Every structure is written in structure tokens, then in C-alpha cells.
PDB file of C-alpha atoms and ligand atoms in Angstrom:
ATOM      1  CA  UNK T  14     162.147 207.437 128.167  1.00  0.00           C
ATOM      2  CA  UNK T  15     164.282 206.424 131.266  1.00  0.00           C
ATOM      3  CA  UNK T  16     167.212 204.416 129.944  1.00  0.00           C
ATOM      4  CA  UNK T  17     167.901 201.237 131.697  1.00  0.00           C
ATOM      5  CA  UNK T  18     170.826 201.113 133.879  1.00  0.00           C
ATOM      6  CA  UNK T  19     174.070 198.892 133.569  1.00  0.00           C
ATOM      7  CA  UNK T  20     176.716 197.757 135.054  1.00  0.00           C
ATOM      8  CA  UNK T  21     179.663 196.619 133.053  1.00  0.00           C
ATOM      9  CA  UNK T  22     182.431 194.405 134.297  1.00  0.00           C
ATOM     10  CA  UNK T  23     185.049 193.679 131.518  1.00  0.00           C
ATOM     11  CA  UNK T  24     189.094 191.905 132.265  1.00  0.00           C
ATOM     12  CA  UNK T  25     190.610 188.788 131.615  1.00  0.00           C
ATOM     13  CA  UNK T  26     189.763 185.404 131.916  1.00  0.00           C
ATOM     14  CA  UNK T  27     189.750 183.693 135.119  1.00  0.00           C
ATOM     15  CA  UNK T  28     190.027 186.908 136.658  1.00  0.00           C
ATOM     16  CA  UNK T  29     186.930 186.388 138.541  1.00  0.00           C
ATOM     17  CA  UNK T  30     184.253 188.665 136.654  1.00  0.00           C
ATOM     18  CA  UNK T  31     181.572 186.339 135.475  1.00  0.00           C
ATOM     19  CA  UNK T  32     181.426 185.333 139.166  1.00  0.00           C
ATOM     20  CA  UNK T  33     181.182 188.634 140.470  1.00  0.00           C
ATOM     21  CA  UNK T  34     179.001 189.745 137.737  1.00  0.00           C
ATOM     22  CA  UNK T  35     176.806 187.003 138.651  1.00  0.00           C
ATOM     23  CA  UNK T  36     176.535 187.865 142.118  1.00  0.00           C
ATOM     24  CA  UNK T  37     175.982 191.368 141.712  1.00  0.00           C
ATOM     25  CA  UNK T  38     173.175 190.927 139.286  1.00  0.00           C
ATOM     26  CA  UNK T  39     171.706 188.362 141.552  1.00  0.00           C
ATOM     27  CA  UNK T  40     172.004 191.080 145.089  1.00  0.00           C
ATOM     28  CA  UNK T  41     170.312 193.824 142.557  1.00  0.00           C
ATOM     29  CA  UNK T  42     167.742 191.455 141.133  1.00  0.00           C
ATOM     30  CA  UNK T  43     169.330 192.386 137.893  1.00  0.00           C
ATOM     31  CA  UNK T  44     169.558 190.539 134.129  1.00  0.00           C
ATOM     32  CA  UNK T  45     173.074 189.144 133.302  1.00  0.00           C
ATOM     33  CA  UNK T  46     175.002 189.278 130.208  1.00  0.00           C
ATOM     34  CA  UNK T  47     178.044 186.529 129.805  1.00  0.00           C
ATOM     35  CA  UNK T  48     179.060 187.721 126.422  1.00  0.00           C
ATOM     36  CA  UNK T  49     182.157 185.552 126.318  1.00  0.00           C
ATOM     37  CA  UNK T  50     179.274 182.580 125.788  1.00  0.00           C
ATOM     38  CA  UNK T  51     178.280 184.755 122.615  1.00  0.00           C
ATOM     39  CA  UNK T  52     181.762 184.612 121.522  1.00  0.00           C
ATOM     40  CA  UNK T  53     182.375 181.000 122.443  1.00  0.00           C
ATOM     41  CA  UNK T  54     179.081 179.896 120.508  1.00  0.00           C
ATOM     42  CA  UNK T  55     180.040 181.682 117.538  1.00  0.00           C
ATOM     43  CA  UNK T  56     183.345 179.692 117.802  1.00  0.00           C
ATOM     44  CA  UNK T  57     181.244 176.051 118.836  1.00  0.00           C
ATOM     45  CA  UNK T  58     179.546 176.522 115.784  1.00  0.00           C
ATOM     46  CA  UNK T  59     182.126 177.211 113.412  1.00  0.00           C
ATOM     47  CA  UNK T  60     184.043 173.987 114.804  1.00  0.00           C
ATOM     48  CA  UNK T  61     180.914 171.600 114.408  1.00  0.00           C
ATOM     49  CA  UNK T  62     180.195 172.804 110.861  1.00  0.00           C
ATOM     50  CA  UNK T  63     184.067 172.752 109.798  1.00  0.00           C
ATOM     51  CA  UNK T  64     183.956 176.858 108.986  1.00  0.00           C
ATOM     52  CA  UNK T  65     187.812 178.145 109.012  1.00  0.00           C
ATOM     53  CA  UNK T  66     188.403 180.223 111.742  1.00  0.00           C
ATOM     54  CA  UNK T  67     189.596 183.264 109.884  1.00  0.00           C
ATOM     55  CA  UNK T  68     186.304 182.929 107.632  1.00  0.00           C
ATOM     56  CA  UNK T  69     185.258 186.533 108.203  1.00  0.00           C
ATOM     57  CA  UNK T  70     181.900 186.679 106.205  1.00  0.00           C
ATOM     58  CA  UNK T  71     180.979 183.005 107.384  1.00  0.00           C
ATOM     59  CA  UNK T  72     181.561 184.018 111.085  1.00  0.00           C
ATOM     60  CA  UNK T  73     179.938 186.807 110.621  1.00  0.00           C
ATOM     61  CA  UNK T  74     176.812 185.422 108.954  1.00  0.00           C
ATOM     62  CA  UNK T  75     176.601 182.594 111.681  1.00  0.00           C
ATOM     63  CA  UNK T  76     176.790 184.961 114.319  1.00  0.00           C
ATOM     64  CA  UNK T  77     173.795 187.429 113.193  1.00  0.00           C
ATOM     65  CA  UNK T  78     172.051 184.016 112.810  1.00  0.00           C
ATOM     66  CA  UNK T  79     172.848 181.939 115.535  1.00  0.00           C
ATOM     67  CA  UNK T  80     169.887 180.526 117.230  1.00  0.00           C
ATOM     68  CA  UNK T  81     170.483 181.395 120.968  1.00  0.00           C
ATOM     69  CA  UNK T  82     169.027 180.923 124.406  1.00  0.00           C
ATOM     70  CA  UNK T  83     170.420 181.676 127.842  1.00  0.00           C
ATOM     71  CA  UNK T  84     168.666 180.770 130.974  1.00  0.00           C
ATOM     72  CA  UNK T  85     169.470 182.949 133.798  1.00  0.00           C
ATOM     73  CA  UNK T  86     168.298 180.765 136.610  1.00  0.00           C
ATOM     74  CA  UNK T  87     170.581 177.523 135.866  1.00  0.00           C
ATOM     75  CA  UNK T  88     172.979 178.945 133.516  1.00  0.00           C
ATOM     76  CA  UNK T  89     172.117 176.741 131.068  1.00  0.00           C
ATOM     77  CA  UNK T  90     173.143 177.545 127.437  1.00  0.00           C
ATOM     78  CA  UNK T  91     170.931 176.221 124.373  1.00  0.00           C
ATOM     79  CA  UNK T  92     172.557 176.408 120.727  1.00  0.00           C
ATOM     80  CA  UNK T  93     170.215 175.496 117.808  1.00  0.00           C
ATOM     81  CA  UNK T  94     167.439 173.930 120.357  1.00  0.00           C
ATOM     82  CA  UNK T  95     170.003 171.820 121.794  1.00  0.00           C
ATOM     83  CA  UNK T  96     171.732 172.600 125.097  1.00  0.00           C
ATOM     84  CA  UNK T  97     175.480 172.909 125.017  1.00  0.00           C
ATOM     85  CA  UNK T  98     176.928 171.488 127.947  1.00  0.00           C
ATOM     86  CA  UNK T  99     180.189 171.888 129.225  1.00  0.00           C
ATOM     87  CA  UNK T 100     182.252 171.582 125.887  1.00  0.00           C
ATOM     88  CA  UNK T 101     181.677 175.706 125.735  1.00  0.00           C
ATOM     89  CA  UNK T 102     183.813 175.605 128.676  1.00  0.00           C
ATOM     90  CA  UNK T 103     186.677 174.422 127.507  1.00  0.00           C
ATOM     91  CA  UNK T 104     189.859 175.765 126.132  1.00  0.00           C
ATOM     92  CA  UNK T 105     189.760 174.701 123.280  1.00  0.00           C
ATOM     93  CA  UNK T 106     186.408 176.601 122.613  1.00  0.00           C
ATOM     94  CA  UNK T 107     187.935 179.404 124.459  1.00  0.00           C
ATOM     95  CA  UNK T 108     190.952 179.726 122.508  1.00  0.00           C
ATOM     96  CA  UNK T 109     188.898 179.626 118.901  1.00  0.00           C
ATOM     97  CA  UNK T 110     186.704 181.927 120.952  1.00  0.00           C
ATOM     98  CA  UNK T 111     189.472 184.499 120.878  1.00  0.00           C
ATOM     99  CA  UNK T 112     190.301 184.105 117.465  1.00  0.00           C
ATOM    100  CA  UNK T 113     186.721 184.734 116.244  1.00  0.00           C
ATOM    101  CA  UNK T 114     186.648 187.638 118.611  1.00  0.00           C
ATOM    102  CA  UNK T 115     189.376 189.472 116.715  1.00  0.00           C
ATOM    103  CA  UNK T 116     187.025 189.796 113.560  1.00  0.00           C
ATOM    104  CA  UNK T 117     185.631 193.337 113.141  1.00  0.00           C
ATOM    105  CA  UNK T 118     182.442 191.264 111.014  1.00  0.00           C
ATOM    106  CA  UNK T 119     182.186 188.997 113.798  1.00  0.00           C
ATOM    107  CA  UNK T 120     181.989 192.054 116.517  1.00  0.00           C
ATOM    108  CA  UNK T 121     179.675 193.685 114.623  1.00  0.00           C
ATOM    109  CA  UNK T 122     177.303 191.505 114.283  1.00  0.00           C
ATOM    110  CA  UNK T 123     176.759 190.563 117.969  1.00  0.00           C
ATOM    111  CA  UNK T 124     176.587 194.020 118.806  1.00  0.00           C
ATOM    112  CA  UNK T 125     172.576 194.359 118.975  1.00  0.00           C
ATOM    113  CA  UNK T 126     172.433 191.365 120.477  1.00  0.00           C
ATOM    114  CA  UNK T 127     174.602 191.927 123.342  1.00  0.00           C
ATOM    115  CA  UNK T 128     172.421 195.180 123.585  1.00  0.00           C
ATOM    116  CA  UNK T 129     169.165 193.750 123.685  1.00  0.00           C
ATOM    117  CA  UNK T 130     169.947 192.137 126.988  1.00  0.00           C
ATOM    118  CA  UNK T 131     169.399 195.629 128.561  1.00  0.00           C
ATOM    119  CA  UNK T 132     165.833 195.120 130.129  1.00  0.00           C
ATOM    120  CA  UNK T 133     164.082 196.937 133.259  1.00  0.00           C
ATOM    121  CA  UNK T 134     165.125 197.100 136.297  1.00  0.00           C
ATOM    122  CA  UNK T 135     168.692 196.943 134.999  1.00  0.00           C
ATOM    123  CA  UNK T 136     171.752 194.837 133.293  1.00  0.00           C
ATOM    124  CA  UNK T 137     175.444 193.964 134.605  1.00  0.00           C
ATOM    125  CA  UNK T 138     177.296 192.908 131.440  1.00  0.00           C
ATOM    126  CA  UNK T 139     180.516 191.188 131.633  1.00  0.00           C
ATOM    127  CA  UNK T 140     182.923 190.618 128.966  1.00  0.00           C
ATOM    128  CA  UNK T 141     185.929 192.888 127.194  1.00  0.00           C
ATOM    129  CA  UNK T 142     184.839 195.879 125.808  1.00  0.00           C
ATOM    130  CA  UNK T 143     181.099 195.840 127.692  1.00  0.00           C
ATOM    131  CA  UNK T 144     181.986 199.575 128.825  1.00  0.00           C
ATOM    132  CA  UNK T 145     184.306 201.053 126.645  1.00  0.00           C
ATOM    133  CA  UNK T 146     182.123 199.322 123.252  1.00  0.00           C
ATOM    134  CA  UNK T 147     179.056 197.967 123.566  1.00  0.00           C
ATOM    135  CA  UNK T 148     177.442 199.918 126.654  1.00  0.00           C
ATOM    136  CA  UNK T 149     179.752 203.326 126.828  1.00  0.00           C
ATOM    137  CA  UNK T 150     177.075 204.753 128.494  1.00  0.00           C
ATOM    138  CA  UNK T 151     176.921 202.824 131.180  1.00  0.00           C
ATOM    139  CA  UNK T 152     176.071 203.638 134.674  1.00  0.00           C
ATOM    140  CA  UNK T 153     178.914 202.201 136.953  1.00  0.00           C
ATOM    141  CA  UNK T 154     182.297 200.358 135.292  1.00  0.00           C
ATOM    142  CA  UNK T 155     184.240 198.013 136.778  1.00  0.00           C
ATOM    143  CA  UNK T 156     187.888 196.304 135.492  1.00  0.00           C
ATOM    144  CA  UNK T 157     188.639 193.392 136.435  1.00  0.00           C
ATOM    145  CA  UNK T 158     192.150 191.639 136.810  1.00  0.00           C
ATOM    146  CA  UNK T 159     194.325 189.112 138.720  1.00  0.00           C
ATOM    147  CA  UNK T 160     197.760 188.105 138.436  1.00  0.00           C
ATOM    148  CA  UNK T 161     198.237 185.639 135.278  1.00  0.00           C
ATOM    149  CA  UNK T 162     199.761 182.799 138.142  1.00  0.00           C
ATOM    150  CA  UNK T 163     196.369 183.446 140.235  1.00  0.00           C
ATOM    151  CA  UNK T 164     194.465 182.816 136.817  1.00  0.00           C
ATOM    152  CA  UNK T 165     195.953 179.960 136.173  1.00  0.00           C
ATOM    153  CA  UNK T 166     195.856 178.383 139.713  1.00  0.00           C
ATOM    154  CA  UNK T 167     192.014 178.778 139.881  1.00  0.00           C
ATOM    155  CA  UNK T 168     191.615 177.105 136.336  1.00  0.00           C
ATOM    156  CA  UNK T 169     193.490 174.360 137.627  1.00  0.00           C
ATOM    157  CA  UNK T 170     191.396 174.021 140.506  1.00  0.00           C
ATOM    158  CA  UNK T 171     188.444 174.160 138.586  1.00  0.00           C
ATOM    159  CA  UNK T 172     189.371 171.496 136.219  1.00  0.00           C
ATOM    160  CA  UNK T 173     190.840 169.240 138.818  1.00  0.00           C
ATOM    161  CA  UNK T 174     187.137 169.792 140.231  1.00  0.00           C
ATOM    162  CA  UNK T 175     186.155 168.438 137.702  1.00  0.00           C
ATOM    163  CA  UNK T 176     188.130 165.430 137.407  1.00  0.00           C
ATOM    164  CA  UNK T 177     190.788 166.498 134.867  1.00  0.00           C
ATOM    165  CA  UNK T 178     194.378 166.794 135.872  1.00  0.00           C
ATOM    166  CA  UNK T 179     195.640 169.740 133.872  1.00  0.00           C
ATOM    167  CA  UNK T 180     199.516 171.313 133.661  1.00  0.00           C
ATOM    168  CA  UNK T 181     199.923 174.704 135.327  1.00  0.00           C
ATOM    169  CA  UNK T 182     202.475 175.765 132.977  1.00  0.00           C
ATOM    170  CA  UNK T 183     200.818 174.644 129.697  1.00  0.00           C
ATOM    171  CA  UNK T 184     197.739 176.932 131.284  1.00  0.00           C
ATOM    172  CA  UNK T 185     199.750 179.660 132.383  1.00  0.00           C
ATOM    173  CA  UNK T 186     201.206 179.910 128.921  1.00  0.00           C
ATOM    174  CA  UNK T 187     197.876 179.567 127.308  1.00  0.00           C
ATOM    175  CA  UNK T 188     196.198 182.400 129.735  1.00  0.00           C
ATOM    176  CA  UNK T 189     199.203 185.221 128.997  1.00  0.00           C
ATOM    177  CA  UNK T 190     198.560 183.961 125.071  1.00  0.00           C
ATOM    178  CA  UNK T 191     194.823 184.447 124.968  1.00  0.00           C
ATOM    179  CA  UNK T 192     195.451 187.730 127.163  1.00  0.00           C
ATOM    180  CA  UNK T 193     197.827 189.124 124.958  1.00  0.00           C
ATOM    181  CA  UNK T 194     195.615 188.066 121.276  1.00  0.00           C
ATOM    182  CA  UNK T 195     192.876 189.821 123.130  1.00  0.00           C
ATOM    183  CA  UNK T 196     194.955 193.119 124.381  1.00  0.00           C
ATOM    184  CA  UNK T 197     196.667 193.737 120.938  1.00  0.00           C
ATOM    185  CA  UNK T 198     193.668 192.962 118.713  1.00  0.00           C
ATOM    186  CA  UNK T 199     192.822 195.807 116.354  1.00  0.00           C
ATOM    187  CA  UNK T 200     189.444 196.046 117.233  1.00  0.00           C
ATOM    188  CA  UNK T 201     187.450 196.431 120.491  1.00  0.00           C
ATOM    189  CA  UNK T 202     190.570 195.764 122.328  1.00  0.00           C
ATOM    190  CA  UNK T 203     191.069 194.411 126.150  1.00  0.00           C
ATOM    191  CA  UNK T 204     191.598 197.200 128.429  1.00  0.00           C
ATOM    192  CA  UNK T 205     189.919 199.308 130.689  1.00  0.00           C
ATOM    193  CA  UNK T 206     187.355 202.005 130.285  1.00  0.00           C
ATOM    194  CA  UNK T 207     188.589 205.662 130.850  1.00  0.00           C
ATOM    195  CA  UNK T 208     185.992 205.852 133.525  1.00  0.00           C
ATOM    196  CA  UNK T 209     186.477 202.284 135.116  1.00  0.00           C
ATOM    197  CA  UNK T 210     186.898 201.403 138.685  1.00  0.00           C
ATOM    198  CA  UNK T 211     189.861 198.658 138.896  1.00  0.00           C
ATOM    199  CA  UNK T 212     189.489 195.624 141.084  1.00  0.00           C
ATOM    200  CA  UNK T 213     192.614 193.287 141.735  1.00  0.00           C
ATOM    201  CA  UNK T 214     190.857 189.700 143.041  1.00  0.00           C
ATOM    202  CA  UNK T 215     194.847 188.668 143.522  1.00  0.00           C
ATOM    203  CA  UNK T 216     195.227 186.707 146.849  1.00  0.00           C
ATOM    204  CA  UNK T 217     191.380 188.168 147.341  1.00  0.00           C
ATOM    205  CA  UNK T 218     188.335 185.816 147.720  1.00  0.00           C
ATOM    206  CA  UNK T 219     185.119 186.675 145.934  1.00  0.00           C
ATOM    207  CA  UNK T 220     183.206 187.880 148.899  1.00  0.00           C
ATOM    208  CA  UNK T 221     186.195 190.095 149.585  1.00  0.00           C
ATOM    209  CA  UNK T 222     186.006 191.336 145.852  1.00  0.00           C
ATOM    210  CA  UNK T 223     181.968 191.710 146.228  1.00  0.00           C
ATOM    211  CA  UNK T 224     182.742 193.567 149.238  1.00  0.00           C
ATOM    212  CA  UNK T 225     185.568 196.083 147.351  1.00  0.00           C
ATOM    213  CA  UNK T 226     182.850 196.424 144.171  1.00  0.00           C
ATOM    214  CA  UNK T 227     179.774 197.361 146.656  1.00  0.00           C
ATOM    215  CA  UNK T 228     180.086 200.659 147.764  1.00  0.00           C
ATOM    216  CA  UNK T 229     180.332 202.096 144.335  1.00  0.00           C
ATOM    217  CA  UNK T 230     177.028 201.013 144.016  1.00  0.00           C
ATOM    218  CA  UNK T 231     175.759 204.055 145.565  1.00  0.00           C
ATOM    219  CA  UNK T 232     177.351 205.590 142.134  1.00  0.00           C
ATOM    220  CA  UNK T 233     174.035 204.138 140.606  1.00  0.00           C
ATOM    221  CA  UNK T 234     170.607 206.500 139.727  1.00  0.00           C
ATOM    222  CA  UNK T 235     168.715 206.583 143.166  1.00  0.00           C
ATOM    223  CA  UNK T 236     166.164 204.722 141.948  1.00  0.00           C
ATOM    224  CA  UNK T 237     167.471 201.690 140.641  1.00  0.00           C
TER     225      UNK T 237
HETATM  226  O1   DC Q   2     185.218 185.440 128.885  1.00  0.00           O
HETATM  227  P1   DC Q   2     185.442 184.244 128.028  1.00  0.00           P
HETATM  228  O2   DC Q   2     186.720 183.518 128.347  1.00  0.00           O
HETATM  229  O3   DC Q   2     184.249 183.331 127.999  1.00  0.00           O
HETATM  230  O4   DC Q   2     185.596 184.814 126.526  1.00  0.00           O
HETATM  231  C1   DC Q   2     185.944 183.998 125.451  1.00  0.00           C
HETATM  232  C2   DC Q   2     186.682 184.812 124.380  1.00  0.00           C
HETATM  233  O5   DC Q   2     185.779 185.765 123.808  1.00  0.00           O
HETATM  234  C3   DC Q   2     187.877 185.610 124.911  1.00  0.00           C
HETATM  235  O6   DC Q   2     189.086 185.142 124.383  1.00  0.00           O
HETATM  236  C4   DC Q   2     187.682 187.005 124.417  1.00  0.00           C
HETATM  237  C5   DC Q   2     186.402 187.021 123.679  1.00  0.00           C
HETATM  238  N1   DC Q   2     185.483 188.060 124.158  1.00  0.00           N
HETATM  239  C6   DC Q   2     185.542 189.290 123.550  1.00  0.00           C
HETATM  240  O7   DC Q   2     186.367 189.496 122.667  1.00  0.00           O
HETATM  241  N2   DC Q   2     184.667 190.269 123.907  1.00  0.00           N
HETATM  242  C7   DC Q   2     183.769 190.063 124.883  1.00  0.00           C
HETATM  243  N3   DC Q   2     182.937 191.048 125.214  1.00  0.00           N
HETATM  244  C8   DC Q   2     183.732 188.814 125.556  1.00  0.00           C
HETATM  245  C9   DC Q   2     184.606 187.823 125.164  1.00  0.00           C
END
């Protein structure tokens, strides 16, 4: 059987990838995988039915059975047959998010999951270890990174967007934290696939990103 093709797109946070990833799975006509939101449900969850955070076998257990829906066309997130909203969004979610992440049991058990997002015609995955763990195989690999001050200047922006006034420093700090937890983490650590292409979005916008990440494209199988 033909296997499906992938793209994976794996960095830091804020470094522009789920944007990208979007895009490119939207030019291709492709399914997308945000598995950060698996991680970041896992860690909703836990904090809405008081499980510790370093409750390996409870994480664990919640993850296999987490009742899940994504949809694709307004990125719309649905935990338990209720929809999530914007509190998956936030730090705070983000930073239990990475502590959840560092559990081997936890990891484990969203493994299939992540991997039954691989449909026809194809799947770009985005996350931290989407081509060196989950989809090794994969058909094109991209990394992902901007400078932690550019990070932290577009999550600013995005919150002020948003109405919230938010503290550059206190983010700045809190971006180099998570990216550091996620880097030295034992298992499935942050860093870039032997066979990944790097993209720096620094100072770049996202069409000039889209426009560094298109011509490997012609990487993929000719008839995808
Ligand atoms: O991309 P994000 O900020 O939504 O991810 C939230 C957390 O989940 C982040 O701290 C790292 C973790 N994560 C991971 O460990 N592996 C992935 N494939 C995706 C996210």
C-alpha cells in the first residue's frame, strides 16, 4: 500500500509553525495536525479535574481517553462534547502543557493518536518531535525557530490583540523557560531532525517564510 505523505514542522513556540503549517496544508489541500492542542488538552483536563501535574499514570490514562475533536475548517477545538475556547490558548495551559509533555506515559499514549491523523492525500504535522518521533518517516522536514525577543514580541502583539496588556519581560522569561523544559526533557526532546530543513522567521514575515519553505516542496513523491 502507498503510504501517505507528511510533512512535519516541529520548533518552538511562537516561532511561527502552526501558522505556516496551516498554510501549507491549506496550498496542498492537505489534513493538519496541531499536536501542541493534544498536549494542552491533556493539561486542560488535568487542571479542571484537580489531577497533579506530575501524576504520571493519571495523565497518562486521561490522555488515551480523552474525548477529542478538531475541526479543520474553523479551528475549533471540542473537549468532552464541549468546545474549548480560548482558555487552551493561554499560558497558563501552555506552561502545564509542557510539564505534562515531559512524561514518557503521557507521550506514549498520544502517540497513535497523533498518527491517525495521517489520511489521503497527505498530512503536515506540527509540533516537537513530529519528525524525529512520531512521523520519522516522513516525506519533507522542516525546523522551525526565531529569536526568543521575536517570540516574545509577537505574543505580545497577539495578546494586546486581544485586549490584554501583557509584560515583555515576564514573557520573554517565560518563552526561554518553556524552551529550555522542552530542550532538556529526557524524552522526545526539542530539536531538530537529522534530516530537517531549518527556517529562521527572525525579522521575516510569514509569506516570506512560506516563500523560503516552498521550493522544497518539489522534495515531495511526484504524485502528491
Ligand atoms: O506548540 P504548543 O505551544 O501548543 O505546545 C504546548 C506544549 O506541548 C509545549 O510546551 C511542548 C509540548 N509539545 C510537545 O512536547 N510535543 C509536541 N509534539 C507538541 C507540543
Amino acid at each position: 500500500m502507498k503510504k501517505v505523505p507528511v510533512i512535519t514542522i516541529d520548533g518552538p513556540s511562537g516561532s511561527g509553525k502552526g501558522t505556516l503549517g496551516r498554510a501549507l496544508a491549506k496550498e496542498l489541500g492537505w489534513h493538519f495536525l496541531d499536536s501542541g492542542a493534544l498536549y494542552r488538552l491533556v493539561a486542560l483536563a488535568a487542571l479542571e479535574r484537580g489531577i497533579p501535574l506530575d501524576d504520571e499514570p493519571a495523565l497518562a490514562r486521561l490522555a488515551r481517553e480523552l474525548d477529542v475533536r478538531f475541526d479543520v475548517d474553523s479551528d475549533a477545538v471540542w473537549l468532552d462534547g464541549r468546545p474549548v475556547g480560548d482558555r487552551l490558548r493561554t499560558e497558563e495551559v501552555g506552561n502545564a502543557a509542557s510539564k505534562v509533555a515531559a512524561l514518557p506515559g503521557v507521550r506514549e499514549a498520544l502517540l497513535d493518536r497523533q498518527r491517525a491523523f495521517r489520511r489521503p492525500p497527505g498530512l503536515v504535522a506540527d509540533g516537537r518531535d513530529m519528525g524525529t518521533v512520531v512521523f520519522p518517516d516522513a516525506d519533507l522536514k522542516f525546523f522551525v525557530t526565531a529569536s526568543v525577543e521575536e517570540r516574545a514580541r509577537r505574543r505580545v502583539e497577539q495578546l494586546r490583540q486581544k485586549g490584554i496588556e501583557a509584560d515583555f519581560e515576564a514573557i520573554a522569561r517565560e518563552i526561554a523557560e518553556r524552551d529550555r523544559r522542552d530542550r532538556e526533557r529526557p524524552v522526545a526532546p526539542l530539536r531538530p531532525a537529522e534530516d530537517a530543513i531549518l527556517i529562521d522567521t527572525t525579522g521575516r514575515s510569514i509569506g516570506e517564510s512560506l516563500a523560503a519553505m516552498r521550493p522544497h516542496l518539489a522534495q515531495l513523491p511526484a504524485s502528491t
